[in-house]
PDB file of C-alpha atoms in Angstrom:
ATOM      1  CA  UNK A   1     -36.920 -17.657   2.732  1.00 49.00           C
ATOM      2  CA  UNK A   2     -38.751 -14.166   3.263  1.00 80.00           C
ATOM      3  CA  UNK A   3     -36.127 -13.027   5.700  1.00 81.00           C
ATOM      4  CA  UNK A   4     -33.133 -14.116   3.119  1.00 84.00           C
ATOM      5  CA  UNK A   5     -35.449 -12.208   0.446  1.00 87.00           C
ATOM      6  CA  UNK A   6     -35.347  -9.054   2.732  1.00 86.00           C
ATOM      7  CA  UNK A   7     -31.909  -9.543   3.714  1.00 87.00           C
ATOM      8  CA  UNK A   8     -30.940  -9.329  -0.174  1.00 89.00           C
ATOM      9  CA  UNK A   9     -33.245  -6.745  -0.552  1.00 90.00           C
ATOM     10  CA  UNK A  10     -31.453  -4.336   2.046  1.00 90.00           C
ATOM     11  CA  UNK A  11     -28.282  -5.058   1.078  1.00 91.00           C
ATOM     12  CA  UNK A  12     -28.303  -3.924  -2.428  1.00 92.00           C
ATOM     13  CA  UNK A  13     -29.817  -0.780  -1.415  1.00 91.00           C
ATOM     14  CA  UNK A  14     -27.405  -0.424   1.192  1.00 91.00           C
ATOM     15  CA  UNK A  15     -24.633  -0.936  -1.315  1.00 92.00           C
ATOM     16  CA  UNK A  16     -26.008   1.656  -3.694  1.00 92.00           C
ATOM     17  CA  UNK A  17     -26.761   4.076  -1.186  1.00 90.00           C
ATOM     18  CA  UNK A  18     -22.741   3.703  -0.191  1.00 89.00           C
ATOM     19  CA  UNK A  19     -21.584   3.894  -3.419  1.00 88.00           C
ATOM     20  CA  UNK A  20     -23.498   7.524  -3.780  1.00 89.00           C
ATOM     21  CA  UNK A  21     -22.608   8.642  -0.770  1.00 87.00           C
ATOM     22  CA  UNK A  22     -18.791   7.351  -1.176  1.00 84.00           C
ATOM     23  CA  UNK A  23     -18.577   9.647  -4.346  1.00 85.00           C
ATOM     24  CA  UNK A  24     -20.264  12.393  -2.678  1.00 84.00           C
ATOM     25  CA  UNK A  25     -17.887  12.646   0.352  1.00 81.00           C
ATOM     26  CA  UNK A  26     -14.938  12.785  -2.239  1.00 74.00           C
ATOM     27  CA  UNK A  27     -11.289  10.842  -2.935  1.00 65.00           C
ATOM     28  CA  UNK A  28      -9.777  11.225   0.338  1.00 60.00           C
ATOM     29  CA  UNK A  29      -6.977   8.960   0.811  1.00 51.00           C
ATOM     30  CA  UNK A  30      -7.405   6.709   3.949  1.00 53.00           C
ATOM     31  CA  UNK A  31      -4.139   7.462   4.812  1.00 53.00           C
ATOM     32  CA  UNK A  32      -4.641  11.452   5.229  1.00 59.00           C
ATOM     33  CA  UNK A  33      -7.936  10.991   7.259  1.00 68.00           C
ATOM     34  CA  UNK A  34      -7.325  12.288  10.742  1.00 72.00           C
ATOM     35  CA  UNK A  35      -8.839  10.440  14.007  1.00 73.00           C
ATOM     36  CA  UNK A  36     -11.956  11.904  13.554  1.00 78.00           C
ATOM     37  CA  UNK A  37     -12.709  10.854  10.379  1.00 80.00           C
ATOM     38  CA  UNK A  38     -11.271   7.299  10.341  1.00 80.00           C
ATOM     39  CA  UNK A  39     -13.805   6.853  13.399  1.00 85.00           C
ATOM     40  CA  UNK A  40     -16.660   8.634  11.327  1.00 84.00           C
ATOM     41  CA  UNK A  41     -16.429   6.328   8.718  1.00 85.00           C
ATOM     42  CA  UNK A  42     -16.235   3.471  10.962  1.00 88.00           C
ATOM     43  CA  UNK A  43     -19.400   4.547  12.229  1.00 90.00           C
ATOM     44  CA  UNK A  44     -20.630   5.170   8.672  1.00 89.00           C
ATOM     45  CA  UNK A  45     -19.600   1.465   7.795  1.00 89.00           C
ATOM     46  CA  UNK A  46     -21.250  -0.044  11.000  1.00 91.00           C
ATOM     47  CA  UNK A  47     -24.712   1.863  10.300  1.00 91.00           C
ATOM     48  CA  UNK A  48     -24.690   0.570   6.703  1.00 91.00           C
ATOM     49  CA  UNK A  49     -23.492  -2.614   7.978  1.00 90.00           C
ATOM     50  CA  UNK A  50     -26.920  -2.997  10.237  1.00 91.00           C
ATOM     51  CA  UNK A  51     -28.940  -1.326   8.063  1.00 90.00           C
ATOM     52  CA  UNK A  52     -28.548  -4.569   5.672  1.00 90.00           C
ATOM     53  CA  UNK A  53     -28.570  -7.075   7.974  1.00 88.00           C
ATOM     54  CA  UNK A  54     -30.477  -6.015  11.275  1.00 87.00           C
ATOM     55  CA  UNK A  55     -33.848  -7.493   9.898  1.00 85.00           C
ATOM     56  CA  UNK A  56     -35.438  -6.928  13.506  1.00 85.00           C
ATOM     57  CA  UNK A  57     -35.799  -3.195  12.602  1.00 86.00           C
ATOM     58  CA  UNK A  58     -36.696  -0.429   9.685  1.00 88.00           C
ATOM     59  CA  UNK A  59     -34.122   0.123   7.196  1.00 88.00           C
ATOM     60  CA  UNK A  60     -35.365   3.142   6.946  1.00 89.00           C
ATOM     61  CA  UNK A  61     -34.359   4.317  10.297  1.00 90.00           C
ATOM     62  CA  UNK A  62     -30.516   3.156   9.680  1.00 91.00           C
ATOM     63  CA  UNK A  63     -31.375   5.139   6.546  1.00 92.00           C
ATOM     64  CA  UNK A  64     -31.971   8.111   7.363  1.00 92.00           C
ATOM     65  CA  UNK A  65     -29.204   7.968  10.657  1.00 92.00           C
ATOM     66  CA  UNK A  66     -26.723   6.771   7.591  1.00 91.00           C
ATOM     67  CA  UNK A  67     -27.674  10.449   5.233  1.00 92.00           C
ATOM     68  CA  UNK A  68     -27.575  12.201   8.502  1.00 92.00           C
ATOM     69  CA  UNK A  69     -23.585  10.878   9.473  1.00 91.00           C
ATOM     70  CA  UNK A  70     -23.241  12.001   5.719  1.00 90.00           C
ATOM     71  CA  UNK A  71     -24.769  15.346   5.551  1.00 91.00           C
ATOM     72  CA  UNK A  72     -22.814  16.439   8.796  1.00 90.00           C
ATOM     73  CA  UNK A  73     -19.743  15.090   7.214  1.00 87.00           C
ATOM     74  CA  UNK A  74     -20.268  17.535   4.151  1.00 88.00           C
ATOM     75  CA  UNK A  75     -20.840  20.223   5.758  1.00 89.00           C
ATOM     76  CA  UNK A  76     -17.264  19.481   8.079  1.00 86.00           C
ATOM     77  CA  UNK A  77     -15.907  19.467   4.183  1.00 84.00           C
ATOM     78  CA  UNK A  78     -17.385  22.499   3.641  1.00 87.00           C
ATOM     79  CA  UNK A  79     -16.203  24.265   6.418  1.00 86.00           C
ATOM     80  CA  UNK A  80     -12.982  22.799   6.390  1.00 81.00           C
ATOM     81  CA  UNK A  81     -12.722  24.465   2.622  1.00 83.00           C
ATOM     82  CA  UNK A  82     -14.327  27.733   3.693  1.00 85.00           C
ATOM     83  CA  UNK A  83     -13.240  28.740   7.112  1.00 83.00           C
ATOM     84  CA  UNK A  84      -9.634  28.239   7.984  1.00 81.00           C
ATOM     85  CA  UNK A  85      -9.855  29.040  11.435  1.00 83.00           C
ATOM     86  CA  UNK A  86     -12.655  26.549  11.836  1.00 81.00           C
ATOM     87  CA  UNK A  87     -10.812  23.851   9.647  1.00 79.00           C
ATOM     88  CA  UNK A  88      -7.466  24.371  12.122  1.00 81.00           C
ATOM     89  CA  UNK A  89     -10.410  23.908  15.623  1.00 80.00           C
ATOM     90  CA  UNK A  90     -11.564  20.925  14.134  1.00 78.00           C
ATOM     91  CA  UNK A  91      -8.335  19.228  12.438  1.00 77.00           C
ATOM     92  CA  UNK A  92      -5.677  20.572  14.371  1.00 80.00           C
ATOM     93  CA  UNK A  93      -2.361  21.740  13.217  1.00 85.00           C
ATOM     94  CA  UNK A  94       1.131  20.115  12.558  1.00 89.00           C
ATOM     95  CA  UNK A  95       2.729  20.237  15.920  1.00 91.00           C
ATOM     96  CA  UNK A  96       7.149  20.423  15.759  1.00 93.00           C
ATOM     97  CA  UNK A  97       8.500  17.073  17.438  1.00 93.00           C
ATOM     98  CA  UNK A  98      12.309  17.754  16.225  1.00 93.00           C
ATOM     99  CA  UNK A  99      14.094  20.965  16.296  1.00 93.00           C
ATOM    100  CA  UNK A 100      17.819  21.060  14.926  1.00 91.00           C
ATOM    101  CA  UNK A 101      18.186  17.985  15.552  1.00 90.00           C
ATOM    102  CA  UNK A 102      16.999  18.284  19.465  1.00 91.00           C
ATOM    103  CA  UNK A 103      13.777  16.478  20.261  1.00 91.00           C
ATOM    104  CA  UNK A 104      11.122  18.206  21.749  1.00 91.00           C
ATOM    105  CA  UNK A 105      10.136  16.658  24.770  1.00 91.00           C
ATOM    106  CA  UNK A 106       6.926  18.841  25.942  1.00 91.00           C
ATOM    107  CA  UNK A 107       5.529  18.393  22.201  1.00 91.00           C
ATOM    108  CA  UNK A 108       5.579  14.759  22.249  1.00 90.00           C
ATOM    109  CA  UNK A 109       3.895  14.756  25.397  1.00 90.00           C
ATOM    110  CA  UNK A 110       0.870  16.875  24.204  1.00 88.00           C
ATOM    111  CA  UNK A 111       0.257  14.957  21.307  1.00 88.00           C
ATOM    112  CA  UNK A 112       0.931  11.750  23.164  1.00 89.00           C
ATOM    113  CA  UNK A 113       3.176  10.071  20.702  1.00 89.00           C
ATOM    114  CA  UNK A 114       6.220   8.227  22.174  1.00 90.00           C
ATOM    115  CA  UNK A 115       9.765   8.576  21.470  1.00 88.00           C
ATOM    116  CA  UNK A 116       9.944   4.739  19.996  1.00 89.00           C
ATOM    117  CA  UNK A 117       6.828   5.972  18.000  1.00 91.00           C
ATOM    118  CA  UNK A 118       8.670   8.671  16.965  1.00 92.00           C
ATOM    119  CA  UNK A 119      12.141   7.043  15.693  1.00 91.00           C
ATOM    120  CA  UNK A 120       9.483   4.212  14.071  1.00 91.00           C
ATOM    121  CA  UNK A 121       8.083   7.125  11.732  1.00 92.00           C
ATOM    122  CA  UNK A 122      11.717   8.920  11.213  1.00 92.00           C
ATOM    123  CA  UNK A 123      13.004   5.574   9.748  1.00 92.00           C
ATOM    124  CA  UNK A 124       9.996   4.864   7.648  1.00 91.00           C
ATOM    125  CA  UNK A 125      11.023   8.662   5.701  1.00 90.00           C
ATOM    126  CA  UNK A 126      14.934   6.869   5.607  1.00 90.00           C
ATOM    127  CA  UNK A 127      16.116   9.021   8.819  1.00 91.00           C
ATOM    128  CA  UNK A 128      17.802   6.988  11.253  1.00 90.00           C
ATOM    129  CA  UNK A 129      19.760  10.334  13.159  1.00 90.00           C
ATOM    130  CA  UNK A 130      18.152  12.446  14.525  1.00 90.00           C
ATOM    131  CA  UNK A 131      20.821  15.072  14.219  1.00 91.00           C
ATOM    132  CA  UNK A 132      20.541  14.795  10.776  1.00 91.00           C
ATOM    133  CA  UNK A 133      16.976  16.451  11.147  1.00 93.00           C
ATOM    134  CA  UNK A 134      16.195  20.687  11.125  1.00 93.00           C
ATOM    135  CA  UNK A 135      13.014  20.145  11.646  1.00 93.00           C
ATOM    136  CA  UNK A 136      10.191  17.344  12.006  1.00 93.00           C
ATOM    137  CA  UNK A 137       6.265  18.200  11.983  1.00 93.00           C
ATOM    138  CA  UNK A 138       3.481  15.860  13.353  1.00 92.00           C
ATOM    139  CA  UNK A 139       0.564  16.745  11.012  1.00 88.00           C
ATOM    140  CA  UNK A 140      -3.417  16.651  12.357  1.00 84.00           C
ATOM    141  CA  UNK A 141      -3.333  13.113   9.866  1.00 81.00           C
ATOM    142  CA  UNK A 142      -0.390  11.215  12.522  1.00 84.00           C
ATOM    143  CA  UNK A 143       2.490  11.304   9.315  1.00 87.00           C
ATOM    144  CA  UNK A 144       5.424  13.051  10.042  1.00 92.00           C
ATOM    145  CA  UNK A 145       6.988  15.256   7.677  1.00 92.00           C
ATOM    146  CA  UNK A 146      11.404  15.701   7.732  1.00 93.00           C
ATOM    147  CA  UNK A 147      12.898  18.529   6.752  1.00 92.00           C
ATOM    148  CA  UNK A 148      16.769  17.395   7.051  1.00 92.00           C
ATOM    149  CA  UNK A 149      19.046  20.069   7.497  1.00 92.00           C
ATOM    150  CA  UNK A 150      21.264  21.342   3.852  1.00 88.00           C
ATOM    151  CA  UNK A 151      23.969  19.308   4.527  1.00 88.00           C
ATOM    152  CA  UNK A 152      22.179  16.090   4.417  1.00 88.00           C
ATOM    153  CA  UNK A 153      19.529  16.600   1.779  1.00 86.00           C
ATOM    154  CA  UNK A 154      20.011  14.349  -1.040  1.00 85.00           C
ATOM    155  CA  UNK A 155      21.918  16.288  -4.318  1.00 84.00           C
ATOM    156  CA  UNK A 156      19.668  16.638  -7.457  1.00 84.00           C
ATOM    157  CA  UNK A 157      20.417  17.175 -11.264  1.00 82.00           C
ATOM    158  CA  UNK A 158      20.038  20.791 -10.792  1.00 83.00           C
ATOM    159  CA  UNK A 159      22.685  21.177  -8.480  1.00 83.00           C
ATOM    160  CA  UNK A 160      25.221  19.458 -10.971  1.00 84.00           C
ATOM    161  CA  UNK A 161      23.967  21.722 -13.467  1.00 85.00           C
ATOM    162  CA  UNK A 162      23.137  18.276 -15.238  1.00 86.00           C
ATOM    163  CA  UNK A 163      20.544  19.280 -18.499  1.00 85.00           C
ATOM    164  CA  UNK A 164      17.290  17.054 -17.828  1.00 79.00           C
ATOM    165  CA  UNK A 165      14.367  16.653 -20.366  1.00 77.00           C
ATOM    166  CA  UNK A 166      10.223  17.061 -18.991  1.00 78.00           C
ATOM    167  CA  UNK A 167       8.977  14.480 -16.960  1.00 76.00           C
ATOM    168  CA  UNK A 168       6.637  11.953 -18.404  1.00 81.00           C
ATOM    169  CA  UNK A 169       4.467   9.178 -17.450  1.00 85.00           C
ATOM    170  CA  UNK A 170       4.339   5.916 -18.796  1.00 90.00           C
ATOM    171  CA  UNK A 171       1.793   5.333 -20.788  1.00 92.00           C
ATOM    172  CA  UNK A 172       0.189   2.370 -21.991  1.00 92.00           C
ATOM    173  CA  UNK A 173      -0.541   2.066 -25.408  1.00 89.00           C
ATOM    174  CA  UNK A 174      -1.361  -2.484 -25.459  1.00 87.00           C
ATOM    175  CA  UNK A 175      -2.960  -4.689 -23.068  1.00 87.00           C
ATOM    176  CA  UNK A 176      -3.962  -7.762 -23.284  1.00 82.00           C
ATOM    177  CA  UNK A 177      -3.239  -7.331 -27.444  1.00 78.00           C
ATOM    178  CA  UNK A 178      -5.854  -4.231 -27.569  1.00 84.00           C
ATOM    179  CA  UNK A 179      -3.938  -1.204 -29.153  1.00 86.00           C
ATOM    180  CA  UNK A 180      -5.388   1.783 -27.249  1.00 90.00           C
ATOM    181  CA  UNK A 181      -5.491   4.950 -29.968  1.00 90.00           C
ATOM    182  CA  UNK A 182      -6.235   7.528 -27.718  1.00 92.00           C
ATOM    183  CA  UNK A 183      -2.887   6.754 -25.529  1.00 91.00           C
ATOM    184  CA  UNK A 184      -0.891   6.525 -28.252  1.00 91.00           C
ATOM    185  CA  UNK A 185      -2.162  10.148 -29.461  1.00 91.00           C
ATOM    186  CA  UNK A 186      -1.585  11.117 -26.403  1.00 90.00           C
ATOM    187  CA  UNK A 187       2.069  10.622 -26.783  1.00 89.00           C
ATOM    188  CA  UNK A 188       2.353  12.490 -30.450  1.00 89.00           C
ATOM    189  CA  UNK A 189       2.421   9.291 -31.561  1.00 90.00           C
ATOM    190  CA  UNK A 190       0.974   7.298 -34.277  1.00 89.00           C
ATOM    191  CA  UNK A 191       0.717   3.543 -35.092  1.00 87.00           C
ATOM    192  CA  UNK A 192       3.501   3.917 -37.754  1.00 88.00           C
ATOM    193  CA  UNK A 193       5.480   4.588 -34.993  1.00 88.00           C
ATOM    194  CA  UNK A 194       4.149   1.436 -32.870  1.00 86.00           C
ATOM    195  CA  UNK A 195       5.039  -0.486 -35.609  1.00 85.00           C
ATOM    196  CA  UNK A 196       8.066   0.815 -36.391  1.00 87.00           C
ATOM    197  CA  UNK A 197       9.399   0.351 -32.895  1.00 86.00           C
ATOM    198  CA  UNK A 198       7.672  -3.445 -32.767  1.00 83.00           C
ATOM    199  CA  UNK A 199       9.982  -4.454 -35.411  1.00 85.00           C
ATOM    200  CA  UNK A 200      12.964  -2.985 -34.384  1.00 85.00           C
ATOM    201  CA  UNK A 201      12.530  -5.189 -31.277  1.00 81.00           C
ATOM    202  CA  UNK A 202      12.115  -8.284 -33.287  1.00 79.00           C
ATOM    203  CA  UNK A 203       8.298  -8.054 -33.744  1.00 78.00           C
ATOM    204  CA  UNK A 204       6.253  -7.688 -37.178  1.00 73.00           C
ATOM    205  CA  UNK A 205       2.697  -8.079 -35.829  1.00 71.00           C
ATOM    206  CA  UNK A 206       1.320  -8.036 -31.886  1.00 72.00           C
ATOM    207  CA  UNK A 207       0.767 -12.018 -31.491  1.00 72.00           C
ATOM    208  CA  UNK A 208       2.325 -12.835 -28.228  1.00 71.00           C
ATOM    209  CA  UNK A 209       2.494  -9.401 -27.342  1.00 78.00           C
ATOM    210  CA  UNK A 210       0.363  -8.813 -23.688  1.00 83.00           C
ATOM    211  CA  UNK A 211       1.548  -5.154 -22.603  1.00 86.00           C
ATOM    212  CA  UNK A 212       3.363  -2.717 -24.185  1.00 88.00           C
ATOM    213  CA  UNK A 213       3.733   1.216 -22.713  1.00 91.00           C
ATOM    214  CA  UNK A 214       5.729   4.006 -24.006  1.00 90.00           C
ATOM    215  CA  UNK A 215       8.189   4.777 -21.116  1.00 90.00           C
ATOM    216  CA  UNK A 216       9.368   8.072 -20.191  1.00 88.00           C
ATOM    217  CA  UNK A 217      11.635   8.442 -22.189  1.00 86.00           C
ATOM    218  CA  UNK A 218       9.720   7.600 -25.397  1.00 87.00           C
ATOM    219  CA  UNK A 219      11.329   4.224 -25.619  1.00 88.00           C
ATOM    220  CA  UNK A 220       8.647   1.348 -26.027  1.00 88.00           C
ATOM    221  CA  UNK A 221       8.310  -1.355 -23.250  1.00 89.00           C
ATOM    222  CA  UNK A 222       6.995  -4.995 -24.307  1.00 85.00           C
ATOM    223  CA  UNK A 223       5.983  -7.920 -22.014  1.00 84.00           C
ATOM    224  CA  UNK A 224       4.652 -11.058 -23.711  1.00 77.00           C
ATOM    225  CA  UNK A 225       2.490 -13.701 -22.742  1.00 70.00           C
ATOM    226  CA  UNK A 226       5.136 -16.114 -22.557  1.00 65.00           C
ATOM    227  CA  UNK A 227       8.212 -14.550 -20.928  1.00 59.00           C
ATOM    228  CA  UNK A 228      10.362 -17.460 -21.279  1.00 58.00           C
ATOM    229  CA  UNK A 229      12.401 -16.943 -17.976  1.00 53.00           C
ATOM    230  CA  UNK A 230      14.680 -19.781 -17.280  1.00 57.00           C
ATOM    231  CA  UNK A 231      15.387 -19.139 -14.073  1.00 59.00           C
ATOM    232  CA  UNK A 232      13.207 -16.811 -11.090  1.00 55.00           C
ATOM    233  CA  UNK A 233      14.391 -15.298  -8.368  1.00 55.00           C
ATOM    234  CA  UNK A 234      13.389 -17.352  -5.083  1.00 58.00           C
ATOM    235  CA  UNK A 235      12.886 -15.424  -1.844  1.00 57.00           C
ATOM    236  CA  UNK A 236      10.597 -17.853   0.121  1.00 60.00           C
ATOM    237  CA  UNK A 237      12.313 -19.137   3.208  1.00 63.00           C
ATOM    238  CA  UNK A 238      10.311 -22.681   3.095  1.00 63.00           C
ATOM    239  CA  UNK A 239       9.344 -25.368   0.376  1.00 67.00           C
ATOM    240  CA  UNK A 240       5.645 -25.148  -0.996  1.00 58.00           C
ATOM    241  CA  UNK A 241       3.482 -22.129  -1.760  1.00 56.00           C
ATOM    242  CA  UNK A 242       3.058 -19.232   0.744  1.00 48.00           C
TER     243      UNK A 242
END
């Protein structure tokens, strides 16, 4: 009973300490962490993982190996934001994979990537010829960024000379039959306005209602509770939930 005690013990502590540090180290997306750091912060996650459980030593000691992984990883940040040069020894660079359309043997070899590899991460940006390509960039992270050449890049409005409005988000403004205020002010809106476009679609008070957004283009979106679909799209290949 002690040793379940202590175990509980540890691992709120441990949780705490990882939810500090986690904030401290920043909002790095684990997609855009480079080798080095996805096998820091396995390291990070295995200390804090023995720190709660390992009851055979000091937490203490897992403790203060746990701040140390995290110090040493601030001060990487730091110099990654301070020195360039340093950032670029320690990251890398992009490295150039594809060049007019020709791939580039000798670069795939140094950063050991295959050619398989290579087409894998072309189709996943909707590239499936290579000729198609002016240039392609491994960057320090593994992604590849395509740059396709001007006579395959995809036309926008401004090329038509079509006249296009500012981009907005959508915004909710209900959930869950709470009215949030300070979205709809955020729109120039009011709750006149809520209203006014609730009854237009049929509705003169917000029973029923369980999300409703302002789209983009300052039309009002409304999903209900009970959606009333007759019939739903089935895309499981078997009988039975999967």
């Amino acid at each position: 009973m002690n040793e379940a005690l202590v175990v509980i013990v540890r691992a709120i502590m441990t949780f705490f300490t990882l939810l500090i540090y986690a904030r401290l180290i920043g909002k790095q997306q684990i997609g855009n962490l480079t080798m080095f750091d996805y096998i820091n912060g396995i390291t990070i996650g295995s200390i804090a993982g023995t720190m709660a459980t390992d009851v055979s030593s000091k937490a203490l000691t897992h403790w203060i190996a746990l701040t140390v992984f995290i110090a040493f990883t601030l001060i990487l940040q730091y110099i990654n934001i301070k020195y360039r040069y340093l950032s670029k020894v320690i990251d890398g660079e992009p490295v150039t994979v594809i060049e007019d359309g020709k791939i580039l043997e000798n670069n795939l070899k140094k950063t050991r990537v295959t050619r398989d590899e290579l087409m894998v991460q072309m189709r996943s940006k909707n590239v499936f010829d290579p000729t198609e390509v002016e240039v392609a960039l491994l960057e320090p992270d593994g992604t590849l960024s395509v740059l396709r050449k001007n006579e395959f890049q995809f036309v926008q409005k401004k090329d038509l000379h079509i006249p296009v409005t500012r981009a907005k988000l959508t915004t909710e403004i209900i959930v869950d039959g709470v009215i949030l205020q300070q979205n709809i002010q955020q729109r120039g809106k009011d709750l006149a306005w809520v209203q006014a476009q609730l009854k237009k679609k049929g509705f003169d008070n917000l029973e029923g209602v369980s999300y409703a957004a302002i789209l983009p283009n300052d039309s009002l979106y409304i999903d209900l509770v009970e959606d009333h679909v007759s019939n739903t799209n089935d895309i499981s290949d078997y009988e039975g939930p999967y």
